mmCIF file of C-alpha atoms in Angstrom:
data_model
loop_
_atom_site.group_PDB
_atom_site.id
_atom_site.type_symbol
_atom_site.label_atom_id
_atom_site.label_comp_id
_atom_site.label_asym_id
_atom_site.label_seq_id
_atom_site.Cartn_x
_atom_site.Cartn_y
_atom_site.Cartn_z
ATOM 1 C CA MET A 1 52.862 148.720 96.871
ATOM 2 C CA ALA A 2 49.302 148.960 96.784
ATOM 3 C CA ALA A 3 49.054 150.192 93.329
ATOM 4 C CA SER A 4 50.578 146.986 92.031
ATOM 5 C CA LEU A 5 48.198 144.544 93.929
ATOM 6 C CA GLY A 6 46.060 142.153 91.675
ATOM 7 C CA VAL A 7 42.004 142.258 91.307
ATOM 8 C CA ALA A 8 40.365 141.446 94.264
ATOM 9 C CA ASP A 9 43.240 140.364 96.409
ATOM 10 C CA TYR A 10 41.455 140.312 99.509
ATOM 11 C CA ASP A 11 38.428 138.754 101.015
ATOM 12 C CA VAL A 12 37.804 141.661 103.303
ATOM 13 C CA ALA A 13 39.080 145.313 103.712
ATOM 14 C CA VAL A 14 39.325 146.748 107.056
ATOM 15 C CA VAL A 15 38.995 150.359 107.055
ATOM 16 C CA GLY A 16 40.728 151.725 110.467
ATOM 17 C CA GLY A 17 43.581 150.390 112.313
ATOM 18 C CA GLY A 18 42.786 151.062 115.749
ATOM 19 C CA LEU A 19 41.720 148.749 118.321
ATOM 20 C CA VAL A 20 38.186 148.184 116.794
ATOM 21 C CA GLY A 21 39.794 147.720 113.454
ATOM 22 C CA VAL A 22 42.605 145.433 114.467
ATOM 23 C CA ALA A 23 40.317 142.992 116.741
ATOM 24 C CA THR A 24 38.197 142.629 113.724
ATOM 25 C CA ALA A 25 40.786 141.986 111.428
ATOM 26 C CA TRP A 26 42.343 139.435 113.743
ATOM 27 C CA GLY A 27 38.960 137.775 114.128
ATOM 28 C CA LEU A 28 38.633 137.821 110.380
ATOM 29 C CA ALA A 29 41.976 136.233 109.694
ATOM 30 C CA ARG A 30 40.941 133.369 112.482
ATOM 31 C CA GLU A 31 38.213 132.674 110.040
ATOM 32 C CA GLY A 32 40.668 132.460 107.171
ATOM 33 C CA CYS A 33 39.651 135.505 105.492
ATOM 34 C CA ARG A 34 42.718 137.153 103.379
ATOM 35 C CA VAL A 35 42.497 140.581 105.146
ATOM 36 C CA VAL A 36 43.879 144.139 104.544
ATOM 37 C CA VAL A 37 43.933 146.818 106.994
ATOM 38 C CA LEU A 38 43.647 150.452 105.626
ATOM 39 C CA ASP A 39 45.007 152.959 108.059
ATOM 40 C CA GLU A 40 45.740 156.479 108.106
ATOM 41 C CA GLY A 41 48.669 155.657 110.246
ATOM 42 C CA ASP A 42 50.452 157.313 113.342
ATOM 43 C CA ARG A 43 49.125 160.563 112.241
ATOM 44 C CA ALA A 44 45.466 159.580 112.832
ATOM 45 C CA VAL A 45 43.374 161.072 115.604
ATOM 46 C CA ARG A 46 43.446 157.871 117.661
ATOM 47 C CA ALA A 47 41.309 157.009 120.444
ATOM 48 C CA SER A 48 43.291 153.658 120.830
ATOM 49 C CA ARG A 49 46.395 155.402 122.163
ATOM 50 C CA GLY A 50 44.369 157.718 124.645
ATOM 51 C CA ASN A 51 41.837 155.309 126.362
ATOM 52 C CA PHE A 52 41.283 154.829 129.933
ATOM 53 C CA ALA A 53 41.696 150.882 129.265
ATOM 54 C CA LEU A 54 38.701 149.917 131.354
ATOM 55 C CA VAL A 55 36.723 146.337 130.610
ATOM 56 C CA TRP A 56 33.808 147.994 132.064
ATOM 57 C CA VAL A 57 30.128 146.715 132.937
ATOM 58 C CA GLN A 58 28.344 148.385 135.512
ATOM 59 C CA SER A 59 26.128 151.263 134.054
ATOM 60 C CA LYS A 60 26.113 150.156 130.660
ATOM 61 C CA GLY A 61 22.685 149.901 128.883
ATOM 62 C CA LEU A 62 20.623 152.673 130.463
ATOM 63 C CA GLY A 63 18.573 153.668 127.615
ATOM 64 C CA LEU A 64 19.374 150.292 125.322
ATOM 65 C CA ALA A 65 18.944 147.312 127.457
ATOM 66 C CA PRO A 66 20.619 145.098 124.840
ATOM 67 C CA TYR A 67 23.904 146.820 125.393
ATOM 68 C CA ALA A 68 23.983 145.673 129.004
ATOM 69 C CA GLY A 69 23.754 142.015 127.510
ATOM 70 C CA TRP A 70 26.448 142.747 124.690
ATOM 71 C CA THR A 71 28.862 144.111 127.239
ATOM 72 C CA VAL A 72 28.526 141.442 129.789
ATOM 73 C CA ARG A 73 29.236 138.951 126.889
ATOM 74 C CA SER A 74 32.404 140.870 126.014
ATOM 75 C CA SER A 75 33.412 140.893 129.698
ATOM 76 C CA ASN A 76 32.852 137.245 130.313
ATOM 77 C CA ALA A 77 34.860 136.500 126.797
ATOM 78 C CA TRP A 78 37.631 138.740 127.850
ATOM 79 C CA GLY A 79 39.738 136.122 129.791
ATOM 80 C CA GLY A 80 39.935 133.828 127.202
ATOM 81 C CA PHE A 81 40.549 136.425 124.371
ATOM 82 C CA SER A 82 43.382 137.665 125.989
ATOM 83 C CA ASP A 83 44.768 133.922 126.576
ATOM 84 C CA LEU A 84 44.529 133.454 122.840
ATOM 85 C CA LEU A 85 46.500 136.697 122.311
ATOM 86 C CA LYS A 86 49.191 135.364 124.479
ATOM 87 C CA GLN A 87 49.345 131.848 123.082
ATOM 88 C CA GLU A 88 49.650 133.530 119.573
ATOM 89 C CA THR A 89 52.094 136.468 120.113
ATOM 90 C CA GLY A 90 53.779 135.701 123.637
ATOM 91 C CA LEU A 91 52.358 138.907 124.771
ATOM 92 C CA ASP A 92 50.343 139.622 127.861
ATOM 93 C CA VAL A 93 48.106 142.451 127.908
ATOM 94 C CA CYS A 94 47.790 142.480 131.657
ATOM 95 C CA PHE A 95 44.133 142.011 131.779
ATOM 96 C CA GLN A 96 42.673 141.904 135.153
ATOM 97 C CA ARG A 97 39.017 141.493 136.275
ATOM 98 C CA PRO A 98 38.815 142.019 140.151
ATOM 99 C CA GLY A 99 35.538 143.918 139.715
ATOM 100 C CA GLY A 100 35.321 147.746 139.957
ATOM 101 C CA PHE A 101 33.913 150.661 141.645
ATOM 102 C CA HIS A 102 32.106 154.039 141.313
ATOM 103 C CA LEU A 103 32.748 155.909 144.237
ATOM 104 C CA ALA A 104 30.613 158.772 145.782
ATOM 105 C CA LEU A 105 31.700 161.816 147.607
ATOM 106 C CA SER A 106 28.162 162.799 149.116
ATOM 107 C CA GLU A 107 25.179 160.971 149.947
ATOM 108 C CA LYS A 108 23.475 162.918 147.286
ATOM 109 C CA GLU A 109 25.866 161.290 144.773
ATOM 110 C CA LEU A 110 25.385 157.885 146.399
ATOM 111 C CA GLU A 111 21.775 158.350 146.183
ATOM 112 C CA ALA A 112 22.022 159.430 142.402
ATOM 113 C CA ARG A 113 24.178 156.417 141.863
ATOM 114 C CA ALA A 114 21.721 154.040 143.323
ATOM 115 C CA ASP A 115 18.930 155.443 141.650
ATOM 116 C CA THR A 116 20.751 155.210 137.997
ATOM 117 C CA LEU A 117 21.391 151.547 138.761
ATOM 118 C CA LYS A 118 17.885 150.820 139.855
ATOM 119 C CA ARG A 119 16.659 152.681 136.721
ATOM 120 C CA LEU A 120 19.086 150.489 134.704
ATOM 121 C CA HIS A 121 18.307 146.895 136.094
ATOM 122 C CA ASN A 122 14.483 147.848 135.883
ATOM 123 C CA GLN A 123 14.626 148.200 132.278
ATOM 124 C CA PRO A 124 12.337 145.349 130.184
ATOM 125 C CA GLY A 125 14.929 142.836 128.798
ATOM 126 C CA ILE A 126 17.843 143.768 130.824
ATOM 127 C CA VAL A 127 20.495 141.157 131.525
ATOM 128 C CA GLU A 128 20.626 140.246 135.078
ATOM 129 C CA TYR A 129 24.100 140.694 136.873
ATOM 130 C CA ARG A 130 25.220 141.855 140.413
ATOM 131 C CA THR A 131 26.253 145.262 141.238
ATOM 132 C CA GLU A 132 26.145 146.400 144.921
ATOM 133 C CA ILE A 133 25.702 149.599 146.539
ATOM 134 C CA LEU A 134 28.215 149.810 149.499
ATOM 135 C CA ASP A 135 28.787 152.126 152.441
ATOM 136 C CA HIS A 136 32.278 153.899 153.463
ATOM 137 C CA SER A 137 32.921 150.873 155.744
ATOM 138 C CA GLN A 138 32.258 148.054 153.304
ATOM 139 C CA VAL A 139 34.345 150.173 150.585
ATOM 140 C CA ALA A 140 37.225 150.556 152.808
ATOM 141 C CA ARG A 141 37.401 146.851 153.455
ATOM 142 C CA MET A 142 38.298 146.318 149.911
ATOM 143 C CA LEU A 143 39.984 149.860 149.288
ATOM 144 C CA PRO A 144 41.524 150.517 152.402
ATOM 145 C CA ASP A 145 43.268 153.893 151.426
ATOM 146 C CA ILE A 146 39.825 155.803 150.677
ATOM 147 C CA GLY A 147 39.553 159.033 152.232
ATOM 148 C CA PRO A 148 36.886 160.185 154.815
ATOM 149 C CA GLU A 149 34.824 161.985 152.013
ATOM 150 C CA VAL A 150 34.095 158.648 150.366
ATOM 151 C CA VAL A 151 30.535 157.781 151.656
ATOM 152 C CA GLY A 152 30.191 154.730 149.592
ATOM 153 C CA GLY A 153 30.231 153.494 146.058
ATOM 154 C CA SER A 154 28.507 150.862 143.649
ATOM 155 C CA TYR A 155 30.671 147.634 143.164
ATOM 156 C CA CYS A 156 30.366 145.154 140.243
ATOM 157 C CA PRO A 157 32.499 141.891 140.032
ATOM 158 C CA LEU A 158 32.360 142.040 136.071
ATOM 159 C CA ASP A 159 34.465 145.199 135.985
ATOM 160 C CA GLY A 160 38.021 144.898 135.048
ATOM 161 C CA HIS A 161 41.042 146.684 133.215
ATOM 162 C CA VAL A 162 43.654 146.085 130.589
ATOM 163 C CA ASN A 163 47.102 147.796 129.639
ATOM 164 C CA SER A 164 45.846 149.357 126.574
ATOM 165 C CA LEU A 165 49.199 150.231 124.807
ATOM 166 C CA ARG A 166 50.154 146.780 125.106
ATOM 167 C CA LEU A 167 46.764 145.477 123.895
ATOM 168 C CA PHE A 168 47.125 147.744 120.708
ATOM 169 C CA ARG A 169 50.556 146.406 120.189
ATOM 170 C CA THR A 170 49.668 142.967 120.767
ATOM 171 C CA LEU A 171 46.714 142.942 117.991
ATOM 172 C CA HIS A 172 48.893 144.483 115.725
ATOM 173 C CA THR A 173 51.707 141.696 116.338
ATOM 174 C CA ALA A 174 48.892 139.191 116.286
ATOM 175 C CA ILE A 175 47.311 140.465 112.820
ATOM 176 C CA ASN A 176 50.948 140.379 111.355
ATOM 177 C CA ALA A 177 51.522 136.895 112.832
ATOM 178 C CA ARG A 178 48.056 135.440 110.978
ATOM 179 C CA GLY A 179 49.326 137.263 107.326
ATOM 180 C CA VAL A 180 47.100 140.420 107.643
ATOM 181 C CA THR A 181 48.528 143.135 105.166
ATOM 182 C CA TYR A 182 48.658 146.368 107.160
ATOM 183 C CA LEU A 183 48.964 149.398 105.053
ATOM 184 C CA PRO A 184 49.552 152.633 107.194
ATOM 185 C CA SER A 185 49.158 155.967 105.274
ATOM 186 C CA HIS A 186 46.387 154.687 103.358
ATOM 187 C CA ARG A 187 43.595 156.962 104.198
ATOM 188 C CA VAL A 188 40.383 155.879 102.474
ATOM 189 C CA GLU A 189 39.135 158.823 100.060
ATOM 190 C CA LYS A 190 36.645 156.897 98.094
ATOM 191 C CA ILE A 191 34.589 153.411 98.158
ATOM 192 C CA THR A 192 32.590 152.207 94.941
ATOM 193 C CA LYS A 193 31.238 148.630 94.063
ATOM 194 C CA GLU A 194 31.654 147.402 90.774
ATOM 195 C CA GLY A 195 31.505 143.726 89.499
ATOM 196 C CA GLY A 196 30.867 142.195 93.018
ATOM 197 C CA GLU A 197 33.846 143.796 94.741
ATOM 198 C CA PHE A 198 34.812 146.772 96.458
ATOM 199 C CA ARG A 199 37.346 149.409 95.382
ATOM 200 C CA LEU A 200 38.991 151.583 97.759
ATOM 201 C CA THR A 201 40.676 154.574 96.734
ATOM 202 C CA THR A 202 43.823 156.029 98.452
ATOM 203 C CA ALA A 203 46.662 158.140 97.700
ATOM 204 C CA HIS A 204 48.935 155.264 97.014
ATOM 205 C CA GLY A 205 46.400 153.154 94.872
ATOM 206 C CA GLU A 206 43.255 151.143 94.704
ATOM 207 C CA ILE A 207 42.533 148.345 96.781
ATOM 208 C CA ARG A 208 40.066 145.709 95.938
ATOM 209 C CA ALA A 209 38.303 143.426 98.223
ATOM 210 C CA GLY A 210 35.107 141.326 98.384
ATOM 211 C CA LYS A 211 33.743 142.845 101.318
ATOM 212 C CA VAL A 212 34.386 145.847 103.558
ATOM 213 C CA ALA A 213 34.366 146.348 107.382
ATOM 214 C CA LEU A 214 34.400 150.164 108.436
ATOM 215 C CA ALA A 215 35.753 150.303 111.851
ATOM 216 C CA ALA A 216 37.520 153.896 111.457
ATOM 217 C CA GLY A 217 35.761 155.548 114.563
ATOM 218 C CA ASN A 218 34.534 159.062 114.067
ATOM 219 C CA ALA A 219 35.609 158.737 110.160
ATOM 220 C CA ASN A 220 33.024 156.425 109.684
ATOM 221 C CA MET A 221 30.622 159.509 109.789
ATOM 222 C CA ARG A 222 32.238 160.215 106.408
ATOM 223 C CA LEU A 223 32.881 156.591 105.077
ATOM 224 C CA ALA A 224 29.574 154.961 105.818
ATOM 225 C CA PRO A 225 27.465 156.972 103.031
ATOM 226 C CA MET A 226 29.778 155.720 100.592
ATOM 227 C CA VAL A 227 28.298 152.517 100.815
ATOM 228 C CA GLY A 228 24.657 153.143 101.632
ATOM 229 C CA LEU A 229 25.077 153.200 105.388
ATOM 230 C CA GLU A 230 25.069 156.118 108.096
ATOM 231 C CA ALA A 231 27.107 156.629 111.176
ATOM 232 C CA PRO A 232 25.997 159.741 113.404
ATOM 233 C CA MET A 233 28.640 160.892 115.605
ATOM 234 C CA ARG A 234 29.407 163.386 118.152
ATOM 235 C CA PRO A 235 33.194 163.073 118.919
ATOM 236 C CA GLU A 236 34.274 164.427 122.439
ATOM 237 C CA ARG A 237 37.535 164.988 123.892
ATOM 238 C CA GLY A 238 38.602 163.408 127.266
ATOM 239 C CA GLN A 239 41.834 164.206 129.395
ATOM 240 C CA ILE A 240 44.086 161.978 131.348
ATOM 241 C CA VAL A 241 46.467 162.725 134.177
ATOM 242 C CA VAL A 242 49.050 159.820 134.733
ATOM 243 C CA THR A 243 51.199 159.770 138.009
ATOM 244 C CA GLU A 244 54.817 158.589 138.945
ATOM 245 C CA ARG A 245 54.923 154.877 139.937
ATOM 246 C CA LEU A 246 53.491 153.923 143.333
ATOM 247 C CA ARG A 247 53.453 150.952 145.754
ATOM 248 C CA PRO A 248 50.454 149.083 144.577
ATOM 249 C CA PHE A 249 47.476 150.313 146.876
ATOM 250 C CA LEU A 250 44.554 150.052 144.185
ATOM 251 C CA ASN A 251 43.794 146.518 143.860
ATOM 252 C CA TYR A 252 40.197 147.563 142.036
ATOM 253 C CA PRO A 253 39.712 149.768 139.336
ATOM 254 C CA VAL A 254 37.427 152.674 139.784
ATOM 255 C CA VAL A 255 35.533 154.373 136.875
ATOM 256 C CA THR A 256 37.519 157.628 137.352
ATOM 257 C CA LEU A 257 41.080 156.228 138.282
ATOM 258 C CA ARG A 258 43.238 153.021 138.179
ATOM 259 C CA GLN A 259 46.482 151.767 139.077
ATOM 260 C CA THR A 260 48.133 150.260 136.133
ATOM 261 C CA ASP A 261 50.462 146.992 136.311
ATOM 262 C CA GLU A 262 53.227 149.299 135.763
ATOM 263 C CA GLY A 263 52.333 151.140 139.161
ATOM 264 C CA THR A 264 51.317 154.549 137.633
ATOM 265 C CA VAL A 265 48.015 156.027 138.281
ATOM 266 C CA MET A 266 45.821 157.021 135.494
ATOM 267 C CA ILE A 267 43.035 159.754 136.650
ATOM 268 C CA GLY A 268 40.416 160.409 133.868
ATOM 269 C CA ASP A 269 36.873 160.857 133.232
ATOM 270 C CA SER A 270 36.601 164.459 131.653
ATOM 271 C CA LYS A 271 34.123 165.122 128.689
ATOM 272 C CA GLU A 272 34.462 168.109 126.305
ATOM 273 C CA GLU A 273 32.811 169.102 123.354
ATOM 274 C CA SER A 274 36.215 169.458 121.416
ATOM 275 C CA VAL A 275 37.610 167.791 118.291
ATOM 276 C CA ASP A 276 40.863 169.198 118.906
ATOM 277 C CA PRO A 277 43.070 166.307 120.291
ATOM 278 C CA ALA A 278 46.215 168.832 120.892
ATOM 279 C CA GLY A 279 44.197 170.744 123.616
ATOM 280 C CA LEU A 280 44.818 170.523 127.340
ATOM 281 C CA THR A 281 42.188 172.456 129.797
ATOM 282 C CA ILE A 282 44.381 172.967 132.752
ATOM 283 C CA GLY A 283 41.128 173.629 134.678
ATOM 284 C CA VAL A 284 39.840 170.034 133.682
ATOM 285 C CA SER A 285 42.775 168.393 134.885
ATOM 286 C CA ALA A 286 42.824 170.251 138.062
ATOM 287 C CA THR A 287 39.219 169.166 138.559
ATOM 288 C CA GLU A 288 40.075 165.554 137.812
ATOM 289 C CA ALA A 289 43.013 165.652 140.459
ATOM 290 C CA GLU A 290 41.223 167.294 143.064
ATOM 291 C CA ARG A 291 38.579 164.592 142.937
ATOM 292 C CA ALA A 292 41.006 161.614 142.887
ATOM 293 C CA VAL A 293 42.934 163.455 146.107
ATOM 294 C CA ARG A 294 39.632 163.353 148.037
ATOM 295 C CA GLN A 295 39.036 159.783 147.123
ATOM 296 C CA PHE A 296 42.461 158.657 147.747
ATOM 297 C CA PRO A 297 44.460 161.584 150.112
ATOM 298 C CA LEU A 298 47.761 159.634 149.578
ATOM 299 C CA LEU A 299 47.666 161.003 146.028
ATOM 300 C CA ALA A 300 48.206 164.731 147.361
ATOM 301 C CA ASN A 301 51.872 164.682 147.280
ATOM 302 C CA VAL A 302 52.506 162.548 144.116
ATOM 303 C CA ASN A 303 54.334 163.705 140.974
ATOM 304 C CA VAL A 304 52.341 164.080 137.630
ATOM 305 C CA VAL A 305 54.319 162.556 135.048
ATOM 306 C CA ARG A 306 52.203 163.127 131.905
ATOM 307 C CA THR A 307 48.777 164.303 130.811
ATOM 308 C CA TRP A 308 47.365 164.144 127.437
ATOM 309 C CA SER A 309 43.760 164.492 125.799
ATOM 310 C CA ALA A 310 42.198 162.193 123.224
ATOM 311 C CA ILE A 311 39.134 162.333 121.003
ATOM 312 C CA ARG A 312 36.706 159.565 122.003
ATOM 313 C CA VAL A 313 34.703 157.808 119.483
ATOM 314 C CA MET A 314 31.242 158.665 120.166
ATOM 315 C CA THR A 315 27.990 157.836 118.410
ATOM 316 C CA GLN A 316 25.061 160.199 118.711
ATOM 317 C CA ASP A 317 23.346 157.956 121.508
ATOM 318 C CA GLY A 318 26.678 156.638 122.608
ATOM 319 C CA PHE A 319 25.723 152.986 121.945
ATOM 320 C CA PRO A 320 27.245 150.956 119.127
ATOM 321 C CA ILE A 321 26.287 150.802 115.751
ATOM 322 C CA TYR A 322 26.547 147.627 113.740
ATOM 323 C CA ASP A 323 25.144 147.453 110.480
ATOM 324 C CA GLU A 324 25.214 145.806 106.930
ATOM 325 C CA SER A 325 24.453 147.574 103.642
ATOM 326 C CA GLU A 326 21.382 146.579 101.621
ATOM 327 C CA THR A 327 22.555 148.891 98.520
ATOM 328 C CA HIS A 328 26.039 147.664 98.902
ATOM 329 C CA PRO A 329 25.761 144.060 100.064
ATOM 330 C CA GLY A 330 29.138 142.919 101.775
ATOM 331 C CA ALA A 331 29.761 146.365 103.386
ATOM 332 C CA PHE A 332 29.434 146.732 107.099
ATOM 333 C CA THR A 333 30.006 149.220 110.050
ATOM 334 C CA VAL A 334 31.501 148.416 113.428
ATOM 335 C CA CYS A 335 31.492 151.742 115.681
ATOM 336 C CA CYS A 336 31.436 152.151 119.320
ATOM 337 C CA HIS A 337 32.806 154.191 121.976
ATOM 338 C CA SER A 338 34.033 151.064 124.118
ATOM 339 C CA GLY A 339 36.979 149.635 121.957
ATOM 340 C CA VAL A 340 38.565 148.072 124.581
ATOM 341 C CA THR A 341 35.567 146.489 126.660
ATOM 342 C CA LEU A 342 34.025 145.357 123.415
ATOM 343 C CA ALA A 343 37.557 144.189 121.634
ATOM 344 C CA ALA A 344 36.659 140.486 122.557
ATOM 345 C CA ASN A 345 33.444 140.695 121.065
ATOM 346 C CA HIS A 346 34.708 142.231 117.654
ATOM 347 C CA ALA A 347 37.101 139.730 117.380
ATOM 348 C CA LEU A 348 35.167 136.610 118.548
ATOM 349 C CA THR A 349 31.500 137.439 117.645
ATOM 350 C CA VAL A 350 31.204 139.872 114.962
ATOM 351 C CA ALA A 351 34.213 139.029 112.926
ATOM 352 C CA PRO A 352 32.590 135.585 112.095
ATOM 353 C CA MET A 353 29.529 137.127 111.050
ATOM 354 C CA ILE A 354 31.375 139.534 108.389
ATOM 355 C CA ALA A 355 33.282 136.316 107.453
ATOM 356 C CA ARG A 356 30.060 134.661 106.904
ATOM 357 C CA GLY A 357 28.463 137.770 105.063
ATOM 358 C CA ALA A 358 25.753 138.646 107.401
ATOM 359 C CA LEU A 359 25.278 140.227 110.704
ATOM 360 C CA ASP A 360 22.885 138.303 112.793
ATOM 361 C CA LYS A 361 19.487 139.816 113.336
ATOM 362 C CA SER A 362 19.958 139.778 117.030
ATOM 363 C CA LEU A 363 22.943 142.318 116.621
ATOM 364 C CA VAL A 364 21.461 144.401 113.916
ATOM 365 C CA ALA A 365 17.957 144.677 115.588
ATOM 366 C CA PRO A 366 19.055 146.969 118.486
ATOM 367 C CA PHE A 367 22.442 148.273 117.043
ATOM 368 C CA SER A 368 21.624 149.403 113.676
ATOM 369 C CA ALA A 369 21.675 153.058 113.000
ATOM 370 C CA ARG A 370 17.946 152.873 111.826
ATOM 371 C CA ARG A 371 17.343 153.446 115.555
ATOM 372 C CA PHE A 372 17.818 157.095 114.901
ATOM 373 C CA HIS A 373 15.157 157.514 112.529
ATOM 374 C CA VAL A 374 12.876 155.697 114.827
ATOM 375 C CA GLN A 375 13.816 158.116 117.653
ATOM 376 C CA GLU A 376 13.004 161.035 115.159
ATOM 377 C CA ALA A 377 9.750 159.690 114.289
ATOM 378 C CA GLY A 378 8.713 159.221 117.697
#
């Protein structure tokens, strides 16, 4: 199919068919662009099928204050974003924003949590949003099934969660409905620019487009230098444990566990320096489960129905990278860890910028990869 395509058939080629890529592609299609998504397909090491699916605000931005504002912006846009997707596809991604908790199992943990939030909110230029430190009794009023070891926690009303697999399916349905060409098994091997257009070489032929948006997660590290950009990454593995369906008891997501709309409980938050998505470390899963039981004792006797691991998309400092190329005008990087949380921004804010042909300086200034050279010089 691809080999027979005409010259410059697309306004934008989006490289990467995960959440970041398809959210961006949908946003570009809404702007009237002719869009193609080039994807490795189901064999890809894809974070989109293994994430924890939080739309999370608290704690974001320590070390880079603008990230807090960027995250709050997306959280605030998520309700409208999910409504638009439902209008276009008839599918519900089950977005909920009741607020969320970070629980502490000792006074030392709670003090450390309070200190982290204080340092975060004392940063120059930080956006103000409410996060409260609550004691055991205050938490228990909202989460009555907590165990006696929970001494307290932090609560932020801007936090929420979503059904990530439904989100992934819905976005793919949405791009199809808007006429986006989706080409799986089209791993991009080479990108050049000739005669004002980009040529993307795949095993199934060459694709030509006026602009390129690199949204390929950890693969951006390989692709970005082809268009005069960089994406320093440090992928890490995370593991998740999923229980059988339970009665509704967890009305607020916790940073390490949440009850899905289907009743299962997801338990996670591990971090390992590994790029093997097939590996499962039993000790890690056991530690996650043990902490979950201490937080919610009713989980002690429930059945585990699934476990999996996934490779997180993680930039060198953990913050997003948004860049446009000076040597290859029309080439952009869209790279982040929080593909679920930031999906609304990628669809409704970043995509229109790419469609116009330039990222706003307010976005590039804090999030360009040039910051890594500033840190090295410092």
